[in-house]
JSON list of C-alpha atoms in Angstrom, two decimals:
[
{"chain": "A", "resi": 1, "resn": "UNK", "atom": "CA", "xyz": [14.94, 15.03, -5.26]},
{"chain": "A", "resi": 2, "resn": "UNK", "atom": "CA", "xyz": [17.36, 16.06, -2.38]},
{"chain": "A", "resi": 3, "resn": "UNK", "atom": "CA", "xyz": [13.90, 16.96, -0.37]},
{"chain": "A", "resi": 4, "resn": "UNK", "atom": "CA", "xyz": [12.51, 13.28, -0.94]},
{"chain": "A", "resi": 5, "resn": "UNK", "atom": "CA", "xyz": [15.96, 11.60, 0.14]},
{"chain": "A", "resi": 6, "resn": "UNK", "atom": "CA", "xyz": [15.42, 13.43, 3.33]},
{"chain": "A", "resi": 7, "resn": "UNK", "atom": "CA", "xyz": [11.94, 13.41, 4.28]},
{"chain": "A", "resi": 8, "resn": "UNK", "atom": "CA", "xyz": [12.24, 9.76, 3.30]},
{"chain": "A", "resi": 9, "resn": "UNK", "atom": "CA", "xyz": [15.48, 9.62, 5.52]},
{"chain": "A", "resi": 10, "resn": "UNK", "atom": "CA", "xyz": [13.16, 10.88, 8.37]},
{"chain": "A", "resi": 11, "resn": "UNK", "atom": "CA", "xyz": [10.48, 8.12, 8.24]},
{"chain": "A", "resi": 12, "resn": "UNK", "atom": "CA", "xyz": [13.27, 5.44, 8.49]},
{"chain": "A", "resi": 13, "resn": "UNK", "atom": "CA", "xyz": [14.89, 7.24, 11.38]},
{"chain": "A", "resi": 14, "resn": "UNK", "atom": "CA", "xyz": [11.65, 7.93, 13.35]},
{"chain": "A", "resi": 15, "resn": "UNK", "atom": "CA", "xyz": [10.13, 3.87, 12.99]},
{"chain": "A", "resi": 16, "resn": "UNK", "atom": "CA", "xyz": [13.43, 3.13, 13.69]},
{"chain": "A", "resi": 17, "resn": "UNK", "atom": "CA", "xyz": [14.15, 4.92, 16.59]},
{"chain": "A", "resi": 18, "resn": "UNK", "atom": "CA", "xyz": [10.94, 4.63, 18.31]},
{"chain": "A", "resi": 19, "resn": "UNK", "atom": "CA", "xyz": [11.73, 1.02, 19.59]},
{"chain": "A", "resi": 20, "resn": "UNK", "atom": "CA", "xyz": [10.38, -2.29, 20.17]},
{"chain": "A", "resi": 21, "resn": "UNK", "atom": "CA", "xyz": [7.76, -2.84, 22.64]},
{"chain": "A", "resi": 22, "resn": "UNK", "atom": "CA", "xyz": [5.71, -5.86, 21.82]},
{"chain": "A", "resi": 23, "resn": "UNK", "atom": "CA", "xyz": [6.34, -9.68, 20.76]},
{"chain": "A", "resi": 24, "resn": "UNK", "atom": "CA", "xyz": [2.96, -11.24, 19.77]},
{"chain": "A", "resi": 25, "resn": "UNK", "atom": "CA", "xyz": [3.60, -15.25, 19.99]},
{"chain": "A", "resi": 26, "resn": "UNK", "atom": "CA", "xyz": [6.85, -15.53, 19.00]},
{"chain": "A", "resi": 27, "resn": "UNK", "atom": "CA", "xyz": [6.91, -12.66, 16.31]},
{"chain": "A", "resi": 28, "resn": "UNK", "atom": "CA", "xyz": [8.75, -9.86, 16.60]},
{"chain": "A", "resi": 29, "resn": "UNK", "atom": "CA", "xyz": [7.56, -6.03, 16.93]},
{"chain": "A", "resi": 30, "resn": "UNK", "atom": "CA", "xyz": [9.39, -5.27, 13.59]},
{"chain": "A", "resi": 31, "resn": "UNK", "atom": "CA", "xyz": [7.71, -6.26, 10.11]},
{"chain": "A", "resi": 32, "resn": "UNK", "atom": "CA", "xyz": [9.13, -5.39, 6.32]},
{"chain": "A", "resi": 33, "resn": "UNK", "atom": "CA", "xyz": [7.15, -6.65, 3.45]},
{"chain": "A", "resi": 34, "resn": "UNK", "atom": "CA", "xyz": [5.76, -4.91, 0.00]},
{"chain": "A", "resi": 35, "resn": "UNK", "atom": "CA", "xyz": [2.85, -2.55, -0.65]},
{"chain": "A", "resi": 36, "resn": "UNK", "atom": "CA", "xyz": [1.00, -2.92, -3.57]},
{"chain": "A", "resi": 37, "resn": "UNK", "atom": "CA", "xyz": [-1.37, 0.40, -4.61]},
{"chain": "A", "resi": 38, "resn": "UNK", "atom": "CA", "xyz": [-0.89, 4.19, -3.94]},
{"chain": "A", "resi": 39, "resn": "UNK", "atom": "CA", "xyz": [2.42, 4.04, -3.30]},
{"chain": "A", "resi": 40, "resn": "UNK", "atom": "CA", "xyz": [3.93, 0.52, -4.52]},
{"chain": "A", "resi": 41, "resn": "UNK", "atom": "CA", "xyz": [7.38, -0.23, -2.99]},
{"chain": "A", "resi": 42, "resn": "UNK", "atom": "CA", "xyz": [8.61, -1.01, 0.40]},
{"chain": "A", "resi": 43, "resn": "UNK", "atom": "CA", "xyz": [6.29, -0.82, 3.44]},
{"chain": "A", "resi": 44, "resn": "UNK", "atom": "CA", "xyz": [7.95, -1.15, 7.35]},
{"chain": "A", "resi": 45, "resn": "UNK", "atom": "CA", "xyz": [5.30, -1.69, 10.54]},
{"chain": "A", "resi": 46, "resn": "UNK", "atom": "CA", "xyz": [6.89, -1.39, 14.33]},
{"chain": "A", "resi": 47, "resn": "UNK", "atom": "CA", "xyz": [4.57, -2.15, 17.18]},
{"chain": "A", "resi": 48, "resn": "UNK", "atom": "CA", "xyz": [5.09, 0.14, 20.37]},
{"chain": "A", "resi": 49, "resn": "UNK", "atom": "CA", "xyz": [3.22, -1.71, 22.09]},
{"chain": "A", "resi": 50, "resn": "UNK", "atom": "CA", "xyz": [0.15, -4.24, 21.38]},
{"chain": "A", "resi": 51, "resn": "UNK", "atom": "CA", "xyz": [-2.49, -1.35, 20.27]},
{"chain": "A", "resi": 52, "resn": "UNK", "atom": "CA", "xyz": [-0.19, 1.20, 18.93]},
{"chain": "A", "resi": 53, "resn": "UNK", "atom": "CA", "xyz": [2.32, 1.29, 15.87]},
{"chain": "A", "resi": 54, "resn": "UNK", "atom": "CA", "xyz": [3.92, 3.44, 13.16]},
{"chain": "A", "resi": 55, "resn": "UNK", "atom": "CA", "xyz": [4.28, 1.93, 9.53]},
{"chain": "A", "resi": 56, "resn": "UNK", "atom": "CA", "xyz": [5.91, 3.52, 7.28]},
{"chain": "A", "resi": 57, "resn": "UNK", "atom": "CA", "xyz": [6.06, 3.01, 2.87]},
{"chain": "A", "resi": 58, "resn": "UNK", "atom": "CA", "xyz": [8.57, 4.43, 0.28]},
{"chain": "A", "resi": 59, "resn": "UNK", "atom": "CA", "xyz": [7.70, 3.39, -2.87]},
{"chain": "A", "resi": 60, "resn": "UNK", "atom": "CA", "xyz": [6.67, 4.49, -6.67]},
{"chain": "A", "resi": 61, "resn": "UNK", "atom": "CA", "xyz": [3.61, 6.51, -6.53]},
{"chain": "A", "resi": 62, "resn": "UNK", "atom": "CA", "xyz": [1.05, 5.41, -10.04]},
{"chain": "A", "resi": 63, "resn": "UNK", "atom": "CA", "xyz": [-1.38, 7.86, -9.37]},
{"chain": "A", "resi": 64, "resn": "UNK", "atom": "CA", "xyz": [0.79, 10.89, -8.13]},
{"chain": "A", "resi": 65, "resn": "UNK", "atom": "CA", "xyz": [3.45, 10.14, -10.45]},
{"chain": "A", "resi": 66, "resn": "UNK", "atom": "CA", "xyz": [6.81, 10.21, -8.50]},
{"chain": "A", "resi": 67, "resn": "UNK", "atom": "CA", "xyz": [7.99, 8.80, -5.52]},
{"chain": "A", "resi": 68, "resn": "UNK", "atom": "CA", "xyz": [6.25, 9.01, -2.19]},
{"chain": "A", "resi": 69, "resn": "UNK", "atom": "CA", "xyz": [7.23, 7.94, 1.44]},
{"chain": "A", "resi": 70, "resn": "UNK", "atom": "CA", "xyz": [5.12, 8.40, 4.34]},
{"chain": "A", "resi": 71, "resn": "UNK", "atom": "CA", "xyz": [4.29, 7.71, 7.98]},
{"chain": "A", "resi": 72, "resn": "UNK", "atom": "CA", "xyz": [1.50, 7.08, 10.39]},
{"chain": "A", "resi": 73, "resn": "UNK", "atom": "CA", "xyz": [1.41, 6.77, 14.08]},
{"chain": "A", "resi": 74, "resn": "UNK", "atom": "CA", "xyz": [-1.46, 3.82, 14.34]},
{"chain": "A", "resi": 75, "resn": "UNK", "atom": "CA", "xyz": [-3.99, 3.11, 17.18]},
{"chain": "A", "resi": 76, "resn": "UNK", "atom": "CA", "xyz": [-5.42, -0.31, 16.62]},
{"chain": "A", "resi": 77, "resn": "UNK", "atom": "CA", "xyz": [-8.89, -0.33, 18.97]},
{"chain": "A", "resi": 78, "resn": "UNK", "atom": "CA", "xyz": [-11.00, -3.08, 17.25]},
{"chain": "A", "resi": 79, "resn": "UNK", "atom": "CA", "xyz": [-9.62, -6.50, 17.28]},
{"chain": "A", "resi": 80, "resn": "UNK", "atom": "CA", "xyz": [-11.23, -9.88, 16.24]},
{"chain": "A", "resi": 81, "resn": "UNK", "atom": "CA", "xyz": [-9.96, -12.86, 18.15]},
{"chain": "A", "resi": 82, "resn": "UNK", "atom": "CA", "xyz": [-8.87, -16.44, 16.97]},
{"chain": "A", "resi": 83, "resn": "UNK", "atom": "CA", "xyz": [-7.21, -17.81, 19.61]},
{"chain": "A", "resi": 84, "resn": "UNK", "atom": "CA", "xyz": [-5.81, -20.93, 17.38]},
{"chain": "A", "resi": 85, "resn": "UNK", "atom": "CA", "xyz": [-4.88, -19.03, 13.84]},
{"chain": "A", "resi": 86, "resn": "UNK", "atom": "CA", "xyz": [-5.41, -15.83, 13.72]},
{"chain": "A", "resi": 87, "resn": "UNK", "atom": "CA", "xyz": [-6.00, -11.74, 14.92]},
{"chain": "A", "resi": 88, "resn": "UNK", "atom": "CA", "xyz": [-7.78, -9.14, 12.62]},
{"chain": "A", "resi": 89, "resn": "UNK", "atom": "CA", "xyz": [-7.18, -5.16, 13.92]},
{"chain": "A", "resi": 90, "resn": "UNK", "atom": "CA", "xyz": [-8.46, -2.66, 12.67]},
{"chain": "A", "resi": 91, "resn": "UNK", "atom": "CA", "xyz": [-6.76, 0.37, 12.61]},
{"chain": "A", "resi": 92, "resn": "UNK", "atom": "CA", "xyz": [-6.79, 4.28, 11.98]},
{"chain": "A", "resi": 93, "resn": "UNK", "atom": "CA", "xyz": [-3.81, 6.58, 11.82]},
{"chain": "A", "resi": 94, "resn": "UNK", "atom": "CA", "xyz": [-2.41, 10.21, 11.56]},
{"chain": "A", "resi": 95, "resn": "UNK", "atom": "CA", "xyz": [0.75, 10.37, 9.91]},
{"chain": "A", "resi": 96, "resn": "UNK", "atom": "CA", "xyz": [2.16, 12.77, 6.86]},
{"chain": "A", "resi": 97, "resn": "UNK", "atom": "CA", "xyz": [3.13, 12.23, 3.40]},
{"chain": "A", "resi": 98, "resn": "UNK", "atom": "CA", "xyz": [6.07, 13.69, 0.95]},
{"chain": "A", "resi": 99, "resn": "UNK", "atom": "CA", "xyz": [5.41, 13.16, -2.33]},
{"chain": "A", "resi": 100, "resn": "UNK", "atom": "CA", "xyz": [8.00, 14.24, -5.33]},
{"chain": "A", "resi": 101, "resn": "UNK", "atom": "CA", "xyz": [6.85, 14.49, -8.83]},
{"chain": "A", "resi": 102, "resn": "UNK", "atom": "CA", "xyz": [8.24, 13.29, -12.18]},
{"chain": "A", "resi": 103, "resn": "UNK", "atom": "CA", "xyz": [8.05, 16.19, -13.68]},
{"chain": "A", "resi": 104, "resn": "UNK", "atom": "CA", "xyz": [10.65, 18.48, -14.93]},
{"chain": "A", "resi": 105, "resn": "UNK", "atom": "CA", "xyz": [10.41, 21.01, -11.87]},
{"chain": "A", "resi": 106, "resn": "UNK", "atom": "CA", "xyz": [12.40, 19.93, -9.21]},
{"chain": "A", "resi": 107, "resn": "UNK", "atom": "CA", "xyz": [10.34, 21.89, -6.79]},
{"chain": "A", "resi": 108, "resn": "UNK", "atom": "CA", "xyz": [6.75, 19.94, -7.49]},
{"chain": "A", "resi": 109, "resn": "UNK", "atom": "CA", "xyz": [6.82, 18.26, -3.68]},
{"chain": "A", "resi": 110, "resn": "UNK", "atom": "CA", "xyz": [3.76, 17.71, -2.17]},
{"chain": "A", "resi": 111, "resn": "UNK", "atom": "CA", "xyz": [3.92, 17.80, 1.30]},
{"chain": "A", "resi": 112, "resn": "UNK", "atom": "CA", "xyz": [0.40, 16.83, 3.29]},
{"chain": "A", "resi": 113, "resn": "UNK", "atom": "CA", "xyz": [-1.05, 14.91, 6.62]},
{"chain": "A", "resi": 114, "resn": "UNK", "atom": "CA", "xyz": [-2.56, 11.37, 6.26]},
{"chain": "A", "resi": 115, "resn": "UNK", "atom": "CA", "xyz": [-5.72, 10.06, 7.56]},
{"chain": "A", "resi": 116, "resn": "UNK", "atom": "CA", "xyz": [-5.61, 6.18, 7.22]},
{"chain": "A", "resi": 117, "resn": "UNK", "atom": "CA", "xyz": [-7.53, 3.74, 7.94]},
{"chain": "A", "resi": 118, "resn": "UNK", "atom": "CA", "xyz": [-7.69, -0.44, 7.57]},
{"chain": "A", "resi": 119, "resn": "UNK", "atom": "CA", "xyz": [-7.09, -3.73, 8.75]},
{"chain": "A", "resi": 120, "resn": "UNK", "atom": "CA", "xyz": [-4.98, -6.71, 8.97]},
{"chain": "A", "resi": 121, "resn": "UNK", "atom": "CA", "xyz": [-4.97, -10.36, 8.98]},
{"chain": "A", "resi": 122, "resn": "UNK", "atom": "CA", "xyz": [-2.35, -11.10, 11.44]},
{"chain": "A", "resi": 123, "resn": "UNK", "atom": "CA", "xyz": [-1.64, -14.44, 11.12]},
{"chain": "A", "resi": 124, "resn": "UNK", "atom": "CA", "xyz": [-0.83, -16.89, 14.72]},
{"chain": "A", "resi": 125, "resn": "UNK", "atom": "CA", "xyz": [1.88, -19.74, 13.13]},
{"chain": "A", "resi": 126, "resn": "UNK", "atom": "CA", "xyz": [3.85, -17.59, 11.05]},
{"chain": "A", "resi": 127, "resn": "UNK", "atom": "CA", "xyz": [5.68, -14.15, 11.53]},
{"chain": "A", "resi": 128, "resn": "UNK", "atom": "CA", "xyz": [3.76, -12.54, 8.77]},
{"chain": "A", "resi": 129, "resn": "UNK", "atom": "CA", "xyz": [0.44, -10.03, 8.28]},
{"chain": "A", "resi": 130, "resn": "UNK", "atom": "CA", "xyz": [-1.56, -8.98, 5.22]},
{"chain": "A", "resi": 131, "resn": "UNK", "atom": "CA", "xyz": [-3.25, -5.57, 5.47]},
{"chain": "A", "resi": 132, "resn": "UNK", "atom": "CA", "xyz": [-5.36, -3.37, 3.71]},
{"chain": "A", "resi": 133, "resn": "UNK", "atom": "CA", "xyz": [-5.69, 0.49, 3.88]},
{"chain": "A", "resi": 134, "resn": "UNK", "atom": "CA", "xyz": [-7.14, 3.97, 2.68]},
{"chain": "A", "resi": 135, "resn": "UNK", "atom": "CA", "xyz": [-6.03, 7.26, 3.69]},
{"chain": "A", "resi": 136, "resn": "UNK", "atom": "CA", "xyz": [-7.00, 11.15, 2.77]},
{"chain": "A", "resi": 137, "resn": "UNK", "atom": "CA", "xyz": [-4.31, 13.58, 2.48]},
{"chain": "A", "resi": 138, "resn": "UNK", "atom": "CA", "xyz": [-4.79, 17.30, 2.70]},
{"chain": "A", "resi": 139, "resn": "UNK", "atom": "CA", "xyz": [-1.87, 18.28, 1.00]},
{"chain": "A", "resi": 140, "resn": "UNK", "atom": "CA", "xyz": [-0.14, 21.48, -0.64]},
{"chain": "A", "resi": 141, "resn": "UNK", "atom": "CA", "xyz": [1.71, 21.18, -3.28]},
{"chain": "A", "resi": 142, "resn": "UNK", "atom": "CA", "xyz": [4.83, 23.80, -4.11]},
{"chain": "A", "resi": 143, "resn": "UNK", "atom": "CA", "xyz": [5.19, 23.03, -7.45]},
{"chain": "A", "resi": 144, "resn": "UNK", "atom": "CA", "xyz": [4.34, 26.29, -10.21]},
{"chain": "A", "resi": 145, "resn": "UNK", "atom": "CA", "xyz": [0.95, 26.94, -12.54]},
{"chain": "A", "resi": 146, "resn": "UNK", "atom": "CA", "xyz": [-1.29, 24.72, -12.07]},
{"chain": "A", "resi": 147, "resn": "UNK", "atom": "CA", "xyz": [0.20, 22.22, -10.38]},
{"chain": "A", "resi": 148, "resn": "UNK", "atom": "CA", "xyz": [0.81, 24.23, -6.86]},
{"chain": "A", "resi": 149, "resn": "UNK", "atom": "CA", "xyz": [-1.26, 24.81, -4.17]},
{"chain": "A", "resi": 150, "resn": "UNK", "atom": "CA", "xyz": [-3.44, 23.34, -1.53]},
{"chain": "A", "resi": 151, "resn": "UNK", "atom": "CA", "xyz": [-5.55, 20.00, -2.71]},
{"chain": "A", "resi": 152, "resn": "UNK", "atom": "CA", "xyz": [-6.71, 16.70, -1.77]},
{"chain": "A", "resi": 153, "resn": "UNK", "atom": "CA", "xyz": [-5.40, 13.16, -2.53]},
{"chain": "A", "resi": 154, "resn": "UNK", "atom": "CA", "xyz": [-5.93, 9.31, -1.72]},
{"chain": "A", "resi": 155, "resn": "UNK", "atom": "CA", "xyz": [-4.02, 6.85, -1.00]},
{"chain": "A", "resi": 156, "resn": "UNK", "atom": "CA", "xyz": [-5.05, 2.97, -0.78]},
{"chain": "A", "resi": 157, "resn": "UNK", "atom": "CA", "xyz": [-3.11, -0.12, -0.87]},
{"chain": "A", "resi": 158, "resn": "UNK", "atom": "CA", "xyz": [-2.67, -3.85, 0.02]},
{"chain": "A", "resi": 159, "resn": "UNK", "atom": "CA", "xyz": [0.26, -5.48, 1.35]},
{"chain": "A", "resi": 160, "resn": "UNK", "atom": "CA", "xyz": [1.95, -8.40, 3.42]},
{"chain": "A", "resi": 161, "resn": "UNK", "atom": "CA", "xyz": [4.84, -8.20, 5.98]},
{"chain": "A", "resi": 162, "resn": "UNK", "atom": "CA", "xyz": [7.42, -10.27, 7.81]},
{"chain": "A", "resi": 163, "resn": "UNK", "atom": "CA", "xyz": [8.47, -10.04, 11.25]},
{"chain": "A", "resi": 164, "resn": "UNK", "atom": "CA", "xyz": [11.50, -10.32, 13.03]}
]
């Protein structure tokens, strides 16, 4: 568990020291909202400037069973244009992922890179986006038997955020 506090420690740290670059509108570079999915818990998004980002999750992992927090350094280079309401990126990312499992081993951490990908309805009147993604993670796992070892998992999830 000590490995998970830290690793998640790390994510927070790094999106929070990379600093603000952009204000779309009146919104601020800085979103925090929920993630619903593969993980389910909190999910953070800073802009570095209007096509790049890191986001960030720590949440309760369903599928992996355990707690996972990751983060992904986003390039956002297809965007759909409403001047009045709305924008709609796409996006894909590299980032990594810690995973630690409910099981009785306290060494069964996965530790892998992410591949995501997805989009977002940024909305224009309020401070707020809703986003879908997918991402493949390479992985290796350091847990014993069967459960160690190099594999492949994948995470998807929906979400919304708030800016400030």
């Amino acid at each position: 568990m000590r490995t998970f506090v830290s690793a998640a420690a790390a994510v927070v740290a790094l999106a929070w020291a990379s600093g603000t670059a952009r204000a779309q509108d009146d919104k601020g570079a800085f979103g925090l909202g929920l993630v619903l999915g593969e993980p389910t818990g909190i999910s953070a998004k800073l802009y570095l400037s209007n096509d790049t980002a890191v986001d960030a999750a720590v949440g309760g992992a369903v599928v992996g069973k355990g707690i996972q927090a990751h983060a992904d350094f986003l390039w956002h280079p297809w965007v759909v244009v409403n001047e009045d309401a709305f924008v709609l990126p796409a996006y894909i990312g590299l980032g990594a992922r810690v995973l630690q499992h409910d099981r009785e081993a306290e060494d069964d951490v996965h530790i892998g890179a992410r591949f995501a990908v997805g989009a977002l309805f940024d909305f224009r009147e309020i401070p707020l986006d809703v986003f879908v993604e997918v991402a493949l993670i390479p992985e290796f796992a350091s847990g014993g038997g069967d459960h160690g070892g190099f594999g492949v998992a994948l995470n998807a999830g929906a979400g919304a955020r708030y800016y400030f």
